[in-house]
Short mmCIF file of C-alpha atoms in Angstrom, two decimals:
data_model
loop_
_atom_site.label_atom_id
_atom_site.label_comp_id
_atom_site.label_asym_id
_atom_site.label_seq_id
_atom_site.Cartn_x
_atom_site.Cartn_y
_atom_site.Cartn_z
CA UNK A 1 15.90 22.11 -38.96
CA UNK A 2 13.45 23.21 -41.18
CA UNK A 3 13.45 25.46 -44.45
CA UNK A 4 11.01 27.32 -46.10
CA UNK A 5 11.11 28.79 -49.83
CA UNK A 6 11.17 31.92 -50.39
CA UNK A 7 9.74 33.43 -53.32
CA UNK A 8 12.34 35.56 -55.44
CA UNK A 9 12.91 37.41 -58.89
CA UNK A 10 15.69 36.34 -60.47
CA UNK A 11 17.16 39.31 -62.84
CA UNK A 12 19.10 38.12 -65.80
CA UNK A 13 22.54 38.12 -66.50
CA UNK A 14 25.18 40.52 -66.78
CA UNK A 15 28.86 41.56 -67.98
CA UNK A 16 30.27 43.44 -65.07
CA UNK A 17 33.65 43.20 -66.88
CA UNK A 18 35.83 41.27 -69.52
CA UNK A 19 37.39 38.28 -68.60
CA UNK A 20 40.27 37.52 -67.41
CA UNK A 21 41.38 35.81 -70.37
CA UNK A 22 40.09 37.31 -73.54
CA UNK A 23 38.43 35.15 -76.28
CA UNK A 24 38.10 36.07 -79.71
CA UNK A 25 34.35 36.52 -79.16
CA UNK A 26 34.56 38.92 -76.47
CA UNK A 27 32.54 36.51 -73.83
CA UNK A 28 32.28 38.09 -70.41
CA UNK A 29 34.69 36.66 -68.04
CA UNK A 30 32.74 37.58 -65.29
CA UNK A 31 28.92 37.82 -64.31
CA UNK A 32 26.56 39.21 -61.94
CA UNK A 33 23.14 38.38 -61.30
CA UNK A 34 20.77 39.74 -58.75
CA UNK A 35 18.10 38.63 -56.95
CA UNK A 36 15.28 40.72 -55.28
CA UNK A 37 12.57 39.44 -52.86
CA UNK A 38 9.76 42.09 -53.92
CA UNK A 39 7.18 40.31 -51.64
CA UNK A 40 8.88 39.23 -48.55
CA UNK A 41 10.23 41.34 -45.66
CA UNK A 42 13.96 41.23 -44.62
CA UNK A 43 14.62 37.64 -43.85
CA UNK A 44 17.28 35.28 -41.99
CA UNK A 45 18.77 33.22 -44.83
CA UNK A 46 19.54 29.76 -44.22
CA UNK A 47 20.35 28.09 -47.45
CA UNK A 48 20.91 28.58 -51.36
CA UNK A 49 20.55 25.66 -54.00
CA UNK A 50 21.36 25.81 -57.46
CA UNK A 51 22.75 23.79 -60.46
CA UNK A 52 26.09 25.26 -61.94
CA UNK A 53 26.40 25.26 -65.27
CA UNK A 54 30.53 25.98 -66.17
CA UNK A 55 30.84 28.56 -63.43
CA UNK A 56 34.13 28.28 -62.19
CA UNK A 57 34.15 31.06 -59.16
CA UNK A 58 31.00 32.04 -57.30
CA UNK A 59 31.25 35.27 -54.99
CA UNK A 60 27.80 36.52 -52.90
CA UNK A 61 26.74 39.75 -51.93
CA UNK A 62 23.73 40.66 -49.76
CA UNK A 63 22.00 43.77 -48.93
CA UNK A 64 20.72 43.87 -45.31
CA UNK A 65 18.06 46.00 -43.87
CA UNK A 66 19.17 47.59 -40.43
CA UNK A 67 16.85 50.70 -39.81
CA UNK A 68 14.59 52.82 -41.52
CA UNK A 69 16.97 55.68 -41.23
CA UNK A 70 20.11 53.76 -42.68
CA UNK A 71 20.36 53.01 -46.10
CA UNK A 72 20.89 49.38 -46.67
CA UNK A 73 24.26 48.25 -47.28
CA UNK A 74 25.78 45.82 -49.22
CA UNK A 75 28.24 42.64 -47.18
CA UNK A 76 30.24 40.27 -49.22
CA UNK A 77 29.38 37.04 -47.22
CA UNK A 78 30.85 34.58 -49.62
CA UNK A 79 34.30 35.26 -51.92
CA UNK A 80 35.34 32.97 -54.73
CA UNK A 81 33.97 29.81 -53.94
CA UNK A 82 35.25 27.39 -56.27
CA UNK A 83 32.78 25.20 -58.10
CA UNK A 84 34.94 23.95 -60.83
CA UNK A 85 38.29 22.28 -59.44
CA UNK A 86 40.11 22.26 -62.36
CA UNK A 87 38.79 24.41 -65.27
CA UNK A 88 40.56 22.51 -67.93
CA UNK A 89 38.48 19.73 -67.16
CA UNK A 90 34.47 19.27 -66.39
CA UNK A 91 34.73 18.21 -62.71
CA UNK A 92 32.21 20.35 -61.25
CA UNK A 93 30.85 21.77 -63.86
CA UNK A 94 26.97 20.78 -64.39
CA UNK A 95 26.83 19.90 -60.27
CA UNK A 96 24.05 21.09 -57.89
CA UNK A 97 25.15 23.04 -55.33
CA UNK A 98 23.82 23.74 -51.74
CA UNK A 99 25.27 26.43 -49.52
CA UNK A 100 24.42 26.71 -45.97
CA UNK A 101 24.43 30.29 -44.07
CA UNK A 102 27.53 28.68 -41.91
CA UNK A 103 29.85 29.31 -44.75
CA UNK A 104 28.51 32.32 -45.19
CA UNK A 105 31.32 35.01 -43.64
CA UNK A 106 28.74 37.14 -42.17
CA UNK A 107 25.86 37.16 -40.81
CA UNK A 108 23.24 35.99 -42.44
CA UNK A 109 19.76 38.30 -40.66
CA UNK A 110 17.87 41.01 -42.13
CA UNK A 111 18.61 40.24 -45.90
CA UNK A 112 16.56 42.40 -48.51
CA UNK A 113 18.72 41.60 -51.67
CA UNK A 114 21.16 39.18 -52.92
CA UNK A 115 24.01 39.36 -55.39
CA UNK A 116 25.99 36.44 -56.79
CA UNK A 117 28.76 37.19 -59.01
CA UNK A 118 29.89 34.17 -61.57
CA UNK A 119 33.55 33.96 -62.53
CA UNK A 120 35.41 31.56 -64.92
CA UNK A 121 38.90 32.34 -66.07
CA UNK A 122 39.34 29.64 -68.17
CA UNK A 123 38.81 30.31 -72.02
CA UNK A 124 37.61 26.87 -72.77
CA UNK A 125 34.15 27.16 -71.33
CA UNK A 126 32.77 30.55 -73.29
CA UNK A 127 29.51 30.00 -71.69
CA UNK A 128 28.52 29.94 -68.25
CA UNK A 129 25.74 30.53 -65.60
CA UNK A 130 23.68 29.33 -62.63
CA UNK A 131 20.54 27.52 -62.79
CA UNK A 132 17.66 26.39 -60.62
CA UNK A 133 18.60 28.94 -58.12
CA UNK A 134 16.53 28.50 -54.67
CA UNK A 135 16.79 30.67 -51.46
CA UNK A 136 15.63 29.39 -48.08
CA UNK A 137 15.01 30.64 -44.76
CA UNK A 138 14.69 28.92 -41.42
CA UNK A 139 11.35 27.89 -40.42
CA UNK A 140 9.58 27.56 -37.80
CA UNK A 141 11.41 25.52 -34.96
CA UNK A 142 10.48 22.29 -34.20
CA UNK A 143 9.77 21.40 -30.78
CA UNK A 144 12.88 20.58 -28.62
CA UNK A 145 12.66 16.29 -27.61
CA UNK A 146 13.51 15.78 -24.00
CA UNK A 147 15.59 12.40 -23.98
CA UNK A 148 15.34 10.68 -20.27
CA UNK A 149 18.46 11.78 -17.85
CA UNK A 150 19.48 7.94 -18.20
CA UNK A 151 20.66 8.20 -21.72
CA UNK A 152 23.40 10.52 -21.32
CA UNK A 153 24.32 10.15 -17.23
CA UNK A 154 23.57 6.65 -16.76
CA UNK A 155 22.26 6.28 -13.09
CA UNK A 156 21.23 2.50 -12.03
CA UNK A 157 18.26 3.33 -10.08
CA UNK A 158 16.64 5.38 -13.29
CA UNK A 159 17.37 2.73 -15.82
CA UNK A 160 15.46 -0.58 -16.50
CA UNK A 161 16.53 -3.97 -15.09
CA UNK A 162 18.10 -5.34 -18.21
CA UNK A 163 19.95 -2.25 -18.70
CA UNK A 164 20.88 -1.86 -15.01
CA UNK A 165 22.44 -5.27 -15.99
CA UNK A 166 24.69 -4.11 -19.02
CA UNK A 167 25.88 -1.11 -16.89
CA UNK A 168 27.35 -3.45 -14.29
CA UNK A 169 28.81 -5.47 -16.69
CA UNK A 170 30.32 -2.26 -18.27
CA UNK A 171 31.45 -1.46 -14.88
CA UNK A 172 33.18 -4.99 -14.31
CA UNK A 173 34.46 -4.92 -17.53
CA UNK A 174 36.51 -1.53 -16.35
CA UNK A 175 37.55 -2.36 -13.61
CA UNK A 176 39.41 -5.45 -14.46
CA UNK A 177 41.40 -5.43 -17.78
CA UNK A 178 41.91 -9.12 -16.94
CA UNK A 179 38.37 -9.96 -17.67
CA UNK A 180 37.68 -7.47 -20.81
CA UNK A 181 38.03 -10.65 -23.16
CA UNK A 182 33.92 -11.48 -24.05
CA UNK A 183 33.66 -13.88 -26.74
CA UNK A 184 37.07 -15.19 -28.90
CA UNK A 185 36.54 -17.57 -32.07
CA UNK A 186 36.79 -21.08 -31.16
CA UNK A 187 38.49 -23.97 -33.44
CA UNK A 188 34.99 -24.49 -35.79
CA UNK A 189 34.84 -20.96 -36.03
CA UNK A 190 31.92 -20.47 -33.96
CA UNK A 191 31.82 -17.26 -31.74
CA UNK A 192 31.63 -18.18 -28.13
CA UNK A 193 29.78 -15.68 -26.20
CA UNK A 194 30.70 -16.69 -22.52
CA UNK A 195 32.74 -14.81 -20.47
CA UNK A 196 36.44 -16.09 -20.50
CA UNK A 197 38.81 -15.69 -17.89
CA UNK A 198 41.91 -13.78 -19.50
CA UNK A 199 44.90 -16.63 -20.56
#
């Protein structure tokens, strides 16, 4: 399936609140940043890329357009997605990261504005972000290839001779447990390819 870029403003940084765990210099524990798309109209999005940079919990928001008489409201489509296994140790922690709009816990249409809010606990990694961060939406569909009827429903008088031949030998092979031996190792090794009779 295919993606196309679409062109964003990424806003910078900010607290929303202290951390859970407080640090003697007062570092945000938590961090949102948003992300407006002032020259595209409401989308379907399909995937988001970035490289994590000590981030231990990622949350999304989106705003999605419905009507010109509704206001737009905000969804929380993904909640505390864990990017860093263990914080006391850097699994994780400078990784790029794709997510796809089928782990996304709503739907993923009409989308105006995005919100991703950054969380890590842990007071051993003071300083802590998102980079590189990419949205996609689907593109245009590629054309649908039509595989012959033979491929999946095998029919003998639609296939070729040679496999018309491997079909029946399927078939034989079957029907008679007796003869479903085809090749053994003989006593130099050698892998003997002729049909055995079963001993």
């Amino acid at each position: 399936m295919s993606r196309v870029l679409v062109p964003c403003h990424v806003k910078g940084s900010v607290a929303l609140q202290v951390g859970d765990v407080r640090t003697s210099q007062g570092r945000p524990g938590v961090l949102v940043i948003d992300v407006t798309f002032p020259s595209v109209a409401p989308f379907e999005l399909q995937e988001i890329t970035f490289k994590n940079y000590y981030t231990a919990f990622l949350s999304i928001r989106v705003r999605q357009y419905t009507s010109a008489h509704t206001p737009a409201k905000w969804v929380t489509c993904l909640r505390d997605y864990c990017l860093m296994p263990d914080p006391h140790s850097e699994e994780g922690a400078q990784e790029y990261v794709s997510l796809f709009k089928h782990q996304m816990l709503c739907d993923m249409a009409r989308i105006s504005e995005l919100r991703l809010i950054l969380r890590q606990p842990s007071p051993l990694w003071l300083s802590f972000t998102v980079e590189e961060l990419q949205i996609y939406q689907q593109g245009p569909k590629s054309p649908s290839v039509t595989f012959p009827k033979w491929l999946s429903h095998p029919v003998p008088c639609e296939q070729p001779a040679l496999l018309r031949e491997m079909w029946a030998l399927t078939e034989m092979i079957r029907a008679s447990h007796t003869s479903a031996r085809i090749g053994r190792f003989d006593v130099d090794g050698c892998y003997d390819l002729n049909l055995l009779s079963y001993t």
